[in-house]
Amino acid sequence: MSAGDTVVIVIFAACGGCVLALAGLTGLRQTRRIERTGIKAWALVKRNPVARGEDPSSSRPLLQFSTEAGQVVEIGSPVPATRRRPLRDGDTLLITYDPADPGIIVVHNRERRLLDYGFIAAGTLVVLLAVVLVGLAAL
């Protein structure tokens, strides 16, 4: 492989790593912003009527809550049900919603920070590998 081919691969890898890291950082930033400036509410878990034919354990239910202004909002759950923490029809969950856009919520004790940190770590690793490849190509 020529040095020019290696440089092109390194550039693409570095760009991909940056995108991964930025996706993780953006997710963490949004979660923290909503937790800091959002409004807490209790949401009712409802079965998603669109997902009737699918496996009920794999579909994401709807969450219904009222804003401080009295608006009733019904959105798909941003987090999936798990075997350890199922989301059963009729359950209630504590959420924090963005007052500017009530469709953006954070479900308490179900934040997916580990996923965001994983994106950051994977992106950083790809960028570091790209830097190592540049160093090896220069030899």
Coordinates of C-alpha atoms in Angstrom, one line a residue:
M1 CA 0.0 0.0 0.0
S2 CA 1.4 3.4 -1.0
A3 CA 1.8 6.3 1.4
G4 CA -1.0 8.2 -0.4
D5 CA -3.4 5.3 0.1
T6 CA -2.6 5.1 3.8
V7 CA -3.2 8.9 4.2
V8 CA -6.6 8.6 2.6
I9 CA -7.5 5.7 4.9
V10 CA -6.2 7.6 7.9
I11 CA -8.3 10.7 7.0
F12 CA -11.5 8.7 6.6
A13 CA -10.8 6.8 9.9
A14 CA -10.1 10.1 11.8
C15 CA -13.3 11.7 10.4
G16 CA -15.3 8.6 11.4
G17 CA -13.8 8.6 14.9
C18 CA -14.5 12.3 15.3
V19 CA -18.2 11.7 14.3
L20 CA -18.4 8.9 16.9
A21 CA -16.9 11.0 19.7
L22 CA -19.1 14.0 18.8
A23 CA -22.3 11.8 18.9
G24 CA -21.4 10.6 22.4
L25 CA -20.6 14.1 23.6
T26 CA -23.8 15.5 22.1
G27 CA -25.9 12.8 23.8
L28 CA -24.2 13.5 27.2
R29 CA -24.6 17.2 26.8
Q30 CA -28.3 16.9 26.0
T31 CA -29.0 14.6 28.9
R32 CA -27.3 16.9 31.3
R33 CA -29.0 20.0 30.0
I34 CA -32.4 18.4 30.3
E35 CA -31.7 17.2 33.8
R36 CA -30.5 20.6 34.8
T37 CA -33.1 22.8 33.2
G38 CA -36.0 20.4 32.6
I39 CA -39.2 19.9 34.5
K40 CA -40.0 16.7 36.3
A41 CA -43.3 14.8 35.6
W42 CA -44.7 11.4 36.0
A43 CA -45.4 9.5 32.8
L44 CA -47.8 6.7 32.2
V45 CA -46.5 3.7 30.2
K46 CA -49.0 2.7 27.5
R47 CA -48.8 -0.1 25.0
N48 CA -47.8 1.0 21.5
P49 CA -50.7 0.2 19.2
V50 CA -48.5 0.2 16.1
A51 CA -46.3 -2.6 17.5
R52 CA -49.1 -5.1 18.1
G53 CA -47.9 -7.6 15.6
E54 CA -44.3 -7.5 16.8
D55 CA -42.8 -9.2 19.9
P56 CA -44.1 -7.1 22.8
S57 CA -40.9 -7.4 24.7
S58 CA -38.9 -5.8 21.8
S59 CA -41.2 -2.9 21.1
R60 CA -41.0 0.4 22.8
P61 CA -44.1 1.6 24.6
L62 CA -45.6 5.1 24.6
L63 CA -45.1 7.5 27.5
Q64 CA -48.0 9.9 28.3
F65 CA -47.5 12.9 30.6
S66 CA -48.9 16.3 31.2
T67 CA -46.8 19.5 31.0
E68 CA -47.1 22.3 33.5
A69 CA -49.2 24.2 30.9
G70 CA -51.7 21.3 30.9
Q71 CA -50.7 19.9 27.5
V72 CA -50.9 16.1 27.3
V73 CA -47.9 14.7 25.5
E74 CA -47.6 11.1 24.2
I75 CA -44.3 10.0 22.8
G76 CA -42.4 6.8 22.2
S77 CA -40.2 5.7 25.0
P78 CA -36.5 6.8 24.4
V79 CA -35.3 3.8 26.3
P80 CA -36.2 0.1 25.6
A81 CA -37.7 -2.2 28.1
T82 CA -35.3 -4.8 29.4
R83 CA -35.8 -8.1 31.1
R84 CA -34.5 -6.7 34.4
R85 CA -36.5 -3.4 34.0
P86 CA -39.6 -4.0 32.0
L87 CA -41.9 -1.2 30.9
R88 CA -45.4 -2.7 31.6
D89 CA -48.6 -1.1 30.4
G90 CA -50.0 1.0 33.3
D91 CA -46.6 1.6 35.0
T92 CA -45.5 5.1 35.9
L93 CA -42.0 6.5 35.4
L94 CA -40.4 9.7 36.6
I95 CA -39.2 11.7 33.7
T96 CA -37.7 15.2 33.0
Y97 CA -38.9 17.0 29.9
D98 CA -37.5 20.0 28.1
P99 CA -40.0 22.9 28.6
A100 CA -39.1 24.3 25.1
D101 CA -39.8 20.9 23.5
P102 CA -41.8 18.4 25.6
G103 CA -41.0 15.7 23.1
I104 CA -37.4 15.5 24.4
I105 CA -37.3 13.7 27.7
V106 CA -34.9 11.9 30.0
V107 CA -36.3 8.8 31.9
H108 CA -34.8 8.8 35.4
N109 CA -32.6 5.9 36.3
R110 CA -32.7 4.7 32.7
E111 CA -30.3 7.2 31.2
R112 CA -28.1 5.7 28.6
R113 CA -24.8 7.4 29.6
L114 CA -22.9 4.2 29.2
L115 CA -23.8 4.1 25.5
D116 CA -22.7 7.8 25.1
Y117 CA -19.4 7.1 26.9
G118 CA -19.0 4.0 24.6
F119 CA -19.3 6.3 21.6
I120 CA -16.8 8.7 23.0
A121 CA -14.3 5.9 23.8
A122 CA -14.8 4.2 20.4
G123 CA -14.3 7.5 18.5
T124 CA -11.2 8.4 20.5
L125 CA -9.8 5.0 19.9
V126 CA -10.3 5.3 16.1
V127 CA -8.7 8.7 16.1
L128 CA -5.7 7.4 18.1
L129 CA -5.3 4.5 15.7
A130 CA -5.4 6.9 12.8
V131 CA -2.6 8.9 14.4
V132 CA -0.6 5.7 14.9
L133 CA -1.1 4.8 11.3
V134 CA 0.2 8.2 10.2
G135 CA 3.3 7.6 12.4
L136 CA 3.9 4.2 10.9
A137 CA 3.4 5.5 7.4
A138 CA 6.0 8.2 8.0
L139 CA 8.7 5.6 8.9

